[in-house]
Coordinates of C-alpha atoms and ligand atoms in Angstrom, one line a residue:
X490 CA -31.2 63.4 -3.3
X491 CA -27.2 64.4 -3.2
X492 CA -26.6 63.2 -7.0
X493 CA -29.7 65.2 -7.9
X494 CA -28.9 68.8 -6.9
X495 CA -24.3 67.7 -8.1
X496 CA -26.9 67.0 -11.6
X497 CA -28.8 70.2 -11.6
X498 CA -26.0 72.4 -10.1
X499 CA -23.5 71.5 -13.1
X500 CA -25.9 71.6 -16.0
X501 CA -27.5 75.7 -14.2
X502 CA -23.4 75.8 -13.5
X503 CA -22.5 75.1 -17.6
X504 CA -25.0 77.5 -18.7
X505 CA -22.8 79.8 -18.8
X506 CA -20.4 78.2 -21.3
X507 CA -23.3 77.5 -23.7
X508 CA -22.1 77.5 -27.1
X509 CA -24.1 75.8 -30.2
X510 CA -22.4 72.3 -28.9
X511 CA -21.3 70.2 -31.9
X512 CA -22.9 66.3 -31.5
X513 CA -20.1 64.2 -31.3
X514 CA -20.6 60.9 -32.9
X515 CA -18.5 59.0 -30.1
X516 CA -22.4 57.3 -28.7
X517 CA -23.3 56.4 -32.2
X518 CA -20.5 54.5 -33.1
X519 CA -20.0 52.7 -29.2
X520 CA -23.9 51.2 -30.8
X521 CA -23.5 48.1 -33.0
X522 CA -25.6 48.2 -35.8
X523 CA -28.8 45.9 -36.1
X524 CA -28.5 43.5 -38.2
X525 CA -29.2 43.9 -41.8
X526 CA -32.9 42.9 -42.8
X527 CA -33.4 43.4 -46.5
X528 CA -36.5 45.9 -47.0
X529 CA -39.8 45.3 -49.2
X530 CA -40.2 41.9 -47.4
X531 CA -43.0 42.6 -45.8
X532 CA -46.9 44.1 -45.3
X533 CA -47.6 46.9 -43.9
X534 CA -49.9 46.7 -41.3
X535 CA -52.8 48.1 -40.2
X536 CA -53.0 48.7 -37.1
X537 CA -56.4 47.2 -35.2
X538 CA -59.4 49.4 -34.6
X539 CA -60.7 50.1 -31.4
X540 CA -64.2 49.2 -30.5
X541 CA -66.2 49.8 -27.4
X542 CA -66.6 47.7 -24.5
X543 CA -69.7 49.3 -23.7
X544 CA -71.8 52.5 -23.0
X545 CA -71.7 54.0 -20.1
X546 CA -74.2 57.8 -19.1
X547 CA -72.0 60.6 -18.4
X548 CA -73.6 63.9 -17.6
X549 CA -71.9 66.3 -19.7
X550 CA -70.6 69.9 -18.3
X551 CA -75.0 71.6 -19.0
X552 CA -75.0 68.6 -16.4
X553 CA -77.2 66.5 -19.0
X554 CA -77.2 62.7 -19.4
X555 CA -75.3 61.4 -22.3
X556 CA -74.5 58.3 -23.5
X557 CA -70.8 57.4 -23.9
X558 CA -69.1 54.9 -25.5
X559 CA -66.7 53.4 -23.4
X560 CA -63.2 51.8 -24.5
X561 CA -61.2 49.7 -21.6
X562 CA -57.4 49.4 -23.3
X563 CA -54.8 47.1 -21.2
X564 CA -50.9 47.7 -21.8
X565 CA -49.1 44.6 -21.8
X566 CA -45.4 42.7 -23.2
X567 CA -45.8 40.5 -26.2
X568 CA -43.9 38.8 -29.0
X569 CA -44.2 40.5 -32.6
X570 CA -42.3 40.2 -35.4
X571 CA -41.2 43.1 -37.4
X572 CA -39.3 41.8 -39.9
X573 CA -39.1 38.5 -41.7
X574 CA -36.0 37.8 -40.6
X575 CA -35.5 38.7 -37.4
X576 CA -36.7 36.6 -34.2
X577 CA -39.7 38.1 -32.7
X578 CA -39.5 41.1 -30.6
X579 CA -40.7 41.6 -27.1
X580 CA -43.1 44.9 -27.5
X581 CA -45.0 46.8 -25.5
X582 CA -48.8 47.7 -26.7
X583 CA -52.3 48.4 -25.7
X584 CA -54.2 45.1 -26.3
X585 CA -51.5 43.1 -27.8
X586 CA -51.7 45.1 -30.8
X587 CA -48.3 47.3 -31.4
X588 CA -48.7 50.2 -32.5
X589 CA -51.7 50.5 -30.6
X590 CA -56.0 49.7 -32.0
X591 CA -56.7 53.5 -33.9
X592 CA -59.3 55.1 -32.2
X593 CA -62.0 55.8 -35.0
X594 CA -64.0 59.0 -33.7
X595 CA -67.1 61.8 -34.1
X596 CA -66.5 65.2 -33.3
X597 CA -69.6 65.6 -30.3
X598 CA -69.0 62.4 -29.5
X599 CA -67.4 61.9 -26.3
X600 CA -65.6 58.6 -25.8
X601 CA -64.4 57.2 -21.7
X602 CA -61.5 54.8 -22.0
X603 CA -60.4 53.3 -18.7
X604 CA -56.6 52.4 -19.8
X605 CA -55.4 49.9 -17.7
X606 CA -51.7 49.3 -16.3
X607 CA -50.5 45.1 -17.0
X608 CA -47.2 45.7 -18.2
X609 CA -44.1 43.3 -16.0
X610 CA -42.7 45.4 -12.8
X611 CA -39.3 45.3 -14.9
X612 CA -38.3 47.4 -17.7
X613 CA -37.8 46.4 -21.1
X614 CA -35.5 49.4 -21.3
X615 CA -32.5 51.2 -19.0
X616 CA -34.0 53.1 -17.2
X617 CA -32.1 56.2 -15.2
X618 CA -32.8 57.0 -12.1
X619 CA -31.3 60.0 -11.7
X620 CA -33.3 61.7 -14.1
X621 CA -36.7 63.6 -11.9
X622 CA -38.5 62.1 -11.3
X623 CA -37.8 58.1 -11.9
X624 CA -35.3 58.4 -8.8
X625 CA -35.5 54.7 -6.9
X626 CA -38.7 56.0 -4.0
X627 CA -40.4 55.0 -7.8
X628 CA -41.5 51.7 -9.5
X629 CA -39.6 50.9 -12.3
X630 CA -42.6 50.4 -14.9
X631 CA -45.3 53.6 -14.4
X632 CA -47.6 54.8 -17.3
X633 CA -50.0 57.4 -18.1
X634 CA -51.4 58.4 -21.4
X635 CA -51.7 61.1 -23.1
X636 CA -53.9 62.0 -26.0
X637 CA -51.5 64.1 -28.2
X638 CA -53.4 67.4 -29.5
X639 CA -56.8 66.1 -27.8
X640 CA -58.3 69.3 -26.0
X641 CA -59.4 67.8 -22.7
X642 CA -59.7 68.6 -19.2
X643 CA -56.9 68.7 -17.2
X644 CA -57.9 65.6 -15.2
X645 CA -57.9 63.6 -18.1
X646 CA -55.1 64.6 -19.7
X647 CA -52.1 61.9 -18.8
X648 CA -49.9 65.0 -17.9
X649 CA -46.2 62.8 -16.6
X650 CA -47.1 63.3 -12.6
X651 CA -50.1 60.9 -13.4
X652 CA -48.8 57.6 -13.6
X653 CA -50.0 54.9 -12.4
X654 CA -48.0 51.5 -11.7
X655 CA -48.8 47.9 -12.6
X656 CA -52.5 46.6 -12.1
X657 CA -54.1 50.1 -11.8
X658 CA -56.1 52.3 -14.3
X659 CA -57.1 55.6 -15.2
X660 CA -60.1 56.4 -16.6
X661 CA -60.7 59.1 -19.4
X662 CA -63.2 61.4 -21.0
X663 CA -61.9 62.8 -24.0
X664 CA -64.7 65.4 -25.2
X665 CA -63.9 65.2 -29.1
X666 CA -65.7 68.7 -29.0
X667 CA -62.6 70.6 -31.6
X668 CA -61.8 70.1 -35.5
X669 CA -61.4 66.8 -37.1
X670 CA -58.0 65.4 -37.3
X671 CA -55.9 62.7 -37.0
X672 CA -54.2 62.5 -32.9
X673 CA -52.4 59.7 -31.5
X674 CA -51.8 58.5 -28.1
X675 CA -49.0 57.9 -26.8
X676 CA -47.0 57.3 -22.9
X677 CA -46.0 59.7 -20.7
X678 CA -44.7 59.4 -17.7
X679 CA -42.7 61.4 -15.4
X680 CA -38.5 60.6 -16.6
X681 CA -39.6 57.4 -18.5
X682 CA -41.8 58.8 -21.3
X683 CA -38.9 57.5 -24.3
X684 CA -38.6 54.6 -22.8
X685 CA -42.8 53.4 -23.1
X686 CA -42.8 55.2 -26.1
X687 CA -39.7 53.7 -27.4
X688 CA -41.0 49.8 -25.6
X689 CA -44.3 50.7 -28.3
X690 CA -46.6 52.4 -26.2
X691 CA -48.4 54.8 -29.0
X692 CA -51.4 54.1 -31.3
X693 CA -53.6 56.5 -33.5
X694 CA -56.5 58.6 -32.8
X695 CA -58.6 59.5 -36.0
X696 CA -61.2 62.1 -35.2
X697 CA -64.1 62.7 -38.0
X698 CA -66.2 64.8 -38.8
X699 CA -69.3 65.7 -41.2
X700 CA -67.5 68.4 -42.6
X701 CA -65.0 66.5 -43.4
X702 CA -66.9 63.6 -45.0
X703 CA -69.0 66.1 -47.2
X704 CA -64.9 66.5 -48.9
X705 CA -65.0 63.4 -50.4
X706 CA -61.5 62.3 -50.0
X707 CA -60.1 58.6 -49.8
X708 CA -61.4 56.9 -47.4
X709 CA -61.4 52.7 -46.9
X710 CA -58.2 51.2 -48.1
X711 CA -57.7 54.2 -49.5
X712 CA -57.4 55.8 -46.4
X713 CA -53.8 54.8 -44.7
X714 CA -52.2 56.2 -41.5
X715 CA -48.3 55.7 -41.5
X716 CA -46.7 55.5 -38.0
X717 CA -42.6 56.1 -38.9
X718 CA -40.3 55.0 -36.1
X719 CA -37.2 54.5 -36.0
X720 CA -35.0 51.0 -33.8
X721 CA -32.5 49.5 -33.3
X722 CA -32.9 45.7 -32.9
X723 CA -29.9 43.1 -31.6
X724 CA -29.6 39.7 -32.7
X725 CA -31.7 38.3 -30.4
X726 CA -35.0 40.3 -32.2
X727 CA -35.1 42.8 -29.2
X728 CA -35.0 46.6 -29.3
X729 CA -32.4 48.4 -28.3
X730 CA -32.2 51.3 -26.4
X731 CA -28.4 52.3 -25.9
X732 CA -26.6 53.4 -22.4
X733 CA -24.8 56.5 -22.7
X734 CA -21.1 55.5 -22.4
X735 CA -20.4 58.5 -19.7
X736 CA -22.8 56.6 -17.2
X737 CA -20.9 56.4 -13.9
X738 CA -19.2 60.0 -14.0
X739 CA -20.3 62.5 -12.0
X740 CA -22.0 64.6 -14.7
X741 CA -23.9 61.7 -16.4
X742 CA -24.6 59.9 -12.9
X743 CA -27.2 57.4 -15.3
X744 CA -27.7 56.4 -18.9
X745 CA -29.5 59.0 -20.6
X746 CA -28.6 59.1 -23.5
X747 CA -29.3 62.7 -25.5
X748 CA -31.2 61.3 -28.8
X749 CA -31.9 58.3 -29.6
X750 CA -31.6 57.1 -33.1
X751 CA -32.0 54.0 -34.9
X752 CA -30.7 52.7 -38.0
X753 CA -34.1 50.7 -38.8
X754 CA -37.8 52.4 -39.7
X755 CA -40.4 50.2 -38.8
X756 CA -43.8 51.9 -40.2
X757 CA -47.1 50.4 -38.4
X758 CA -44.5 48.4 -37.2
X759 CA -43.0 46.8 -39.1
X760 CA -39.4 47.5 -41.1
X761 CA -39.2 49.3 -44.2
X762 CA -42.4 47.4 -44.9
X763 CA -44.1 47.6 -49.3
X764 CA -48.0 48.1 -49.9
X765 CA -49.4 47.6 -52.4
X766 CA -52.1 50.3 -54.1
X767 CA -54.0 51.1 -56.8
X768 CA -53.4 53.9 -59.2
X769 CA -55.8 55.9 -58.3
X770 CA -55.6 59.1 -54.9
X771 CA -55.0 57.7 -51.6
X772 CA -55.0 59.3 -48.0
X773 CA -52.2 59.0 -45.6
X774 CA -52.3 59.9 -41.8
X775 CA -48.4 60.2 -41.3
X776 CA -47.5 60.5 -38.1
X777 CA -43.4 61.0 -36.7
X778 CA -44.0 58.4 -33.3
X779 CA -39.7 58.8 -33.6
X780 CA -38.2 59.8 -30.2
X781 CA -36.0 62.4 -31.7
X782 CA -35.5 61.7 -35.9
X783 CA -37.0 64.1 -37.7
X784 CA -37.7 62.4 -41.6
X785 CA -37.4 64.3 -45.1
X786 CA -40.4 62.5 -46.6
X787 CA -39.5 63.0 -50.7
X788 CA -41.0 59.7 -53.7
X789 CA -39.0 58.5 -55.5
X790 CA -41.4 58.9 -58.7
X791 CA -40.3 62.6 -57.9
X792 CA -44.4 63.1 -57.7
X793 CA -45.2 65.9 -55.1
X794 CA -47.5 65.0 -52.2
X795 CA -50.8 67.6 -51.2
X796 CA -51.2 68.1 -47.7
X797 CA -54.9 68.9 -46.6
X798 CA -54.1 68.5 -42.8
X799 CA -52.0 70.3 -39.9
X800 CA -52.1 68.7 -36.2
X801 CA -55.5 70.0 -35.3
X802 CA -57.4 70.4 -38.7
X803 CA -57.6 70.3 -42.5
X804 CA -55.6 73.5 -44.0
X805 CA -57.5 76.4 -46.1
X806 CA -56.4 74.7 -49.8
X807 CA -53.8 71.6 -50.2
X808 CA -50.2 72.3 -50.2
X809 CA -48.0 70.9 -53.4
X810 CA -45.6 69.2 -51.8
X811 CA -42.4 67.8 -52.6
X812 CA -40.8 66.7 -49.6
X813 CA -42.9 66.6 -46.2
X814 CA -40.4 67.9 -43.9
X815 CA -41.9 66.2 -40.5
X816 CA -40.5 66.0 -37.1
X817 CA -41.8 64.1 -33.9
X818 CA -44.7 63.9 -32.6
X819 CA -46.1 66.4 -35.8
X820 CA -48.8 64.9 -37.9
X821 CA -49.3 65.4 -41.8
X822 CA -52.7 64.4 -43.9
X823 CA -51.7 63.9 -47.4
X824 CA -52.6 63.2 -50.9
X825 CA -50.6 60.6 -52.9
X826 CA -51.6 60.4 -56.4
X827 CA -51.2 56.8 -57.7
X828 CA -53.0 57.5 -61.5
X829 CA -51.3 57.1 -64.4
X830 CA -47.9 55.1 -62.6
X831 CA -49.6 51.7 -62.8
X832 CA -46.7 48.5 -62.7
X833 CA -44.4 51.5 -61.0
X834 CA -43.1 50.7 -57.5
X835 CA -42.3 54.0 -56.2
X836 CA -40.5 54.5 -52.4
X837 CA -40.4 56.7 -49.6
X838 CA -37.3 58.2 -49.5
X839 CA -35.8 60.2 -46.2
X840 CA -32.6 63.1 -46.6
X841 CA -32.7 64.7 -42.8
X842 CA -30.0 64.2 -40.9
X843 CA -29.4 63.2 -37.2
X844 CA -29.1 65.5 -34.8
X845 CA -31.2 67.7 -37.5
X846 CA -30.6 69.9 -39.0
X847 CA -26.7 70.0 -38.8
X848 CA -26.4 66.8 -37.1
X849 CA -24.0 63.2 -38.9
X850 CA -25.2 61.5 -41.6
X851 CA -28.5 60.1 -43.3
X852 CA -28.2 56.5 -41.5
X853 CA -32.1 55.8 -42.3
X854 CA -31.9 57.0 -46.4
X855 CA -35.4 54.1 -46.7
X856 CA -38.4 54.2 -45.0
X857 CA -41.3 52.7 -47.0
X858 CA -42.6 51.2 -50.9
X859 CA -45.4 51.5 -52.7
X860 CA -46.9 49.2 -55.6
X861 CA -48.9 50.4 -57.5
X862 CA -50.1 47.2 -58.9
X863 CA -53.9 46.2 -57.9
X864 CA -56.8 46.7 -60.7
X865 CA -58.7 50.0 -60.2
X866 CA -61.9 48.8 -57.7
X867 CA -63.6 52.1 -57.9
X868 CA -63.6 55.6 -58.9
X869 CA -60.3 57.3 -58.7
X870 CA -61.6 60.6 -55.4
X871 CA -60.4 63.7 -56.0
X872 CA -58.4 65.9 -54.5
X873 CA -60.6 69.5 -53.5
X874 CA -59.6 73.2 -54.1
X875 CA -60.9 74.1 -50.7
X876 CA -60.8 72.1 -47.8
X877 CA -63.3 74.4 -45.8
X878 CA -66.2 76.1 -45.9
X879 CA -65.3 79.1 -44.1
X880 CA -61.4 79.6 -43.6
X881 CA -59.6 79.5 -40.6
X882 CA -59.5 82.1 -38.0
X883 CA -56.9 83.7 -37.9
X884 CA -55.5 84.3 -34.4
X885 CA -54.4 87.9 -34.8
X886 CA -51.1 89.3 -32.2
X887 CA -52.7 92.4 -31.6
X888 CA -55.5 90.7 -29.1
X889 CA -52.5 89.3 -27.4
X890 CA -52.6 89.6 -23.6
X891 CA -49.2 89.0 -23.0
X892 CA -46.3 88.4 -24.8
X893 CA -43.9 85.4 -23.2
X894 CA -40.0 84.1 -24.1
X895 CA -39.2 80.4 -23.0
X896 CA -35.2 80.4 -24.1
X897 CA -33.5 76.5 -25.1
X898 CA -30.6 75.9 -22.9
X899 CA -28.4 73.1 -24.5
X900 CA -25.4 72.7 -21.3
X901 CA -23.1 70.1 -22.1
X902 CA -19.4 68.6 -20.0
X903 CA -16.3 68.7 -20.9
X904 CA -16.2 66.1 -24.0
X905 CA -19.5 68.6 -25.3
X906 CA -21.3 66.0 -24.6
X907 CA -25.2 67.5 -23.8
X908 CA -26.0 66.9 -19.8
X909 CA -29.7 69.0 -19.7
X910 CA -31.7 71.0 -21.9
X911 CA -34.1 73.3 -20.4
X912 CA -36.6 75.7 -21.2
X913 CA -36.0 78.8 -19.4
X914 CA -33.5 77.5 -17.5
X915 CA -36.1 76.0 -14.9
X916 CA -36.9 72.4 -13.6
X917 CA -39.8 70.2 -14.2
X918 CA -40.3 71.3 -10.7
X919 CA -39.9 74.6 -11.0
X920 CA -42.9 76.6 -9.2
X921 CA -45.2 77.6 -12.6
X922 CA -44.8 80.8 -14.6
X923 CA -46.5 80.5 -17.9
X924 CA -50.3 81.4 -16.3
X925 CA -52.3 82.4 -19.2
X926 CA -55.8 84.1 -18.6
X927 CA -59.1 81.3 -19.4
X928 CA -59.8 82.5 -23.0
X929 CA -57.0 84.5 -23.6
X930 CA -54.6 85.0 -26.6
X931 CA -51.0 84.6 -26.5
X932 CA -48.0 85.3 -28.4
X933 CA -45.0 82.7 -27.6
X934 CA -41.4 82.9 -28.8
X935 CA -39.3 80.3 -28.5
X936 CA -35.6 81.4 -29.0
X937 CA -33.7 78.5 -29.1
X938 CA -30.0 79.1 -28.9
X939 CA -29.2 75.5 -29.4
X940 CA -27.6 73.3 -32.4
X941 CA -30.1 71.6 -33.2
X942 CA -34.2 71.7 -34.0
X943 CA -36.4 71.2 -31.5
X944 CA -39.8 70.4 -32.2
X945 CA -41.5 72.2 -29.1
X946 CA -45.6 71.0 -28.0
X947 CA -48.2 72.4 -26.0
X948 CA -50.8 70.6 -24.4
X949 CA -54.3 71.3 -24.5
X950 CA -54.4 74.3 -27.5
X951 CA -53.8 74.1 -31.1
X952 CA -52.3 77.8 -32.1
X953 CA -50.7 79.4 -35.0
X954 CA -47.2 79.7 -36.0
X955 CA -47.1 83.1 -36.8
X956 CA -42.6 83.0 -37.8
X957 CA -39.1 82.8 -37.5
X958 CA -36.7 84.9 -37.3
X959 CA -32.7 84.0 -37.1
X960 CA -31.1 86.6 -33.3
X961 CA -28.1 87.2 -32.4
X962 CA -27.2 83.8 -30.2
X963 CA -24.4 85.0 -28.2
X964 CA -25.7 88.0 -27.6
X965 CA -29.0 86.9 -26.2
X966 CA -26.5 84.5 -24.2
X967 CA -24.0 87.4 -23.3
X968 CA -26.0 89.6 -21.8
X969 CA -29.6 89.1 -22.5
X970 CA -30.1 91.6 -25.3
X971 CA -32.5 89.2 -28.3
X972 CA -31.6 91.0 -31.4
X973 CA -33.0 89.7 -34.7
X974 CA -30.4 89.5 -37.4
X975 CA -32.6 87.6 -40.2
X976 CA -35.3 88.7 -42.5
X977 CA -38.7 87.7 -40.5
X978 CA -40.0 84.3 -42.4
X979 CA -44.2 83.0 -42.5
X980 CA -44.3 79.6 -41.3
X981 CA -44.6 77.5 -44.2
X982 CA -47.6 76.9 -46.1
X983 CA -47.5 73.3 -44.8
X984 CA -47.9 75.4 -41.1
X985 CA -50.4 77.8 -42.4
X986 CA -53.2 75.3 -40.0
X987 CA -53.7 74.3 -36.6
X988 CA -50.8 73.2 -35.2
X989 CA -49.7 71.5 -32.3
X990 CA -46.0 71.0 -32.0
X991 CA -43.7 73.6 -34.1
X992 CA -40.1 73.0 -35.6
X993 CA -38.6 75.4 -33.5
X994 CA -34.9 75.6 -35.3
X995 CA -31.1 76.4 -34.0
X996 CA -30.7 80.1 -33.7
X997 CA -34.0 81.0 -34.3
X998 CA -37.3 83.1 -32.6
X999 CA -40.1 80.8 -33.8
X1000 CA -43.4 82.6 -32.5
X1001 CA -46.5 81.1 -32.1
X1002 CA -49.8 82.2 -31.0
X1003 CA -52.1 80.4 -29.7
X1004 CA -56.0 80.6 -27.2
X1005 CA -56.4 79.5 -23.4
X1006 CA -60.0 78.6 -23.6
X1007 CA -61.7 75.4 -22.4
X1008 CA -60.1 74.0 -19.4
X1009 CA -58.8 75.1 -16.7
X1010 CA -55.7 73.9 -14.5
X1011 CA -52.6 72.7 -15.2
X1012 CA -51.1 71.1 -18.6
X1013 CA -47.4 71.1 -19.9
X1014 CA -45.3 72.3 -22.5
X1015 CA -42.5 70.6 -23.6
X1016 CA -40.1 69.5 -26.4
X1017 CA -40.5 66.4 -28.1
X1018 CA -37.6 65.0 -28.6
X1019 CA -38.4 62.6 -26.1
X1020 CA -34.8 62.5 -24.7
X1021 CA -35.2 66.1 -24.3
X1022 CA -38.5 65.8 -22.4
X1023 CA -37.3 63.1 -20.0
X1024 CA -33.9 65.2 -19.0
X1025 CA -35.9 69.1 -17.8
X1026 CA -37.3 70.2 -21.4
X1027 CA -40.4 70.2 -19.5
X1028 CA -42.6 72.8 -18.2
X1029 CA -46.0 73.1 -16.4
X1030 CA -47.7 75.9 -17.6
X1031 CA -51.7 76.6 -15.9
X1032 CA -54.8 78.0 -17.4
X1033 CA -56.2 80.6 -14.6
Ligands
C2O1316 CU1 -47.1 63.9 -27.8 CU2 -46.7 66.1 -24.0 O1 -47.1 65.1 -25.8
CU1317 CU1 -49.3 66.6 -25.6
CU1318 CU1 -35.1 69.3 -27.9

């Protein structure tokens, strides 16, 4: 207890000394690079589809008994070949699948999922007992599954404090009463989310509906989920999660590091895979499932991508992109047309520095490869010009019942090494301050005083991005005066749909608008850089 108080006091005390902190490369210098692995020697795997184990009667909101599909997924440790030349890697997954099995669900058809923890007693990766909620009084291995982007009742949300230990389970209800989109599930246990996800506890959850089906988008083998995750490995093939080189000092009592960056990239659980494709249109459901790394993706052929959906559903119309910037937690529904590229080899490249946007190096310039070598097996789908029967409802800031400011602070030690990140200087356990009234619309402004971009995520809701504007960080830190000093920028065209995670740039105010409806109760919002989330950059909110 004493240590924790000191830790938080230190964090609070150093807030005054905040100036845009620089990344110190010392941490990465201390880490052994992963064994050199030849890219593009393994085929891209498709995570298998989850199947229900039965149907159970469940009464819905109206009290009507509805037969509801029940799935059961067991979290376990097992080994997988992640690359031709890498020894099998111990990973964590669901039902021996890494990434976890993909849910195929439909709007209006709720499901139940029993999440079962059969993991070992000891964590695969270094637990930091000094982090809030991860101290020695709780088991080292704890899990709770959260459906990211899901509009679900609070008791099924899988919030950080709802964790359960090995041998236990939780059955969650997913109503599927939101727009068709790409959701994902991942672990969320308090203080160890970054480790549970890095070990492998994540998977896709696809939600479909008739409107989307009527668009005749590419399907079957032409619809490909892609989860991108960076990792470090040692020569034995084990996942490496480095400990802080400052561990043991007063300011850094535990092994926590500010961001996990791997030098090796997995897509769907294979290192730098390739996918053989036909010369036709493909749909890629891209998920950045990395702990901390942003990606700015482009195709080596120079051809465009067409984004048709964001986190929470389809856009009004396709947005042509030459590059796709995607932050941890975000999804992008993308169409790529390989017609006219028969025989070509097209590499997915990345040029985002880490940390983003002003970090050291682009240390993972390659992601995966497409080989346009398969014969055409059918007629290609076409890119629809309109994606929705009625345009997206625009939430109106005039209707907002509240405008809330959420400032991000990073406190650093004498070596400029981050100690913690906070939202409004609060800790997770401080009293709830954000209490939207049920059904009301609110505007939230994220004020990023730090040197890094943070992907901010809200549970329960899909929101809209209103815009961004640079502000005077020094003035804000000095006197609390919020002085905009740049032009008001509209969201990017591919951000003009429903979002649950938004990129907030350093030195900018990022403004979102949301309607807090559907369910009352406690949820969380947080940075989706999982190291930040685990170290205070997460707060509760409550719909009242
Ligand atoms: Cu993707 Cu609160 O998480
Ligand atoms: Cu979430
Ligand atoms: Cu962050």
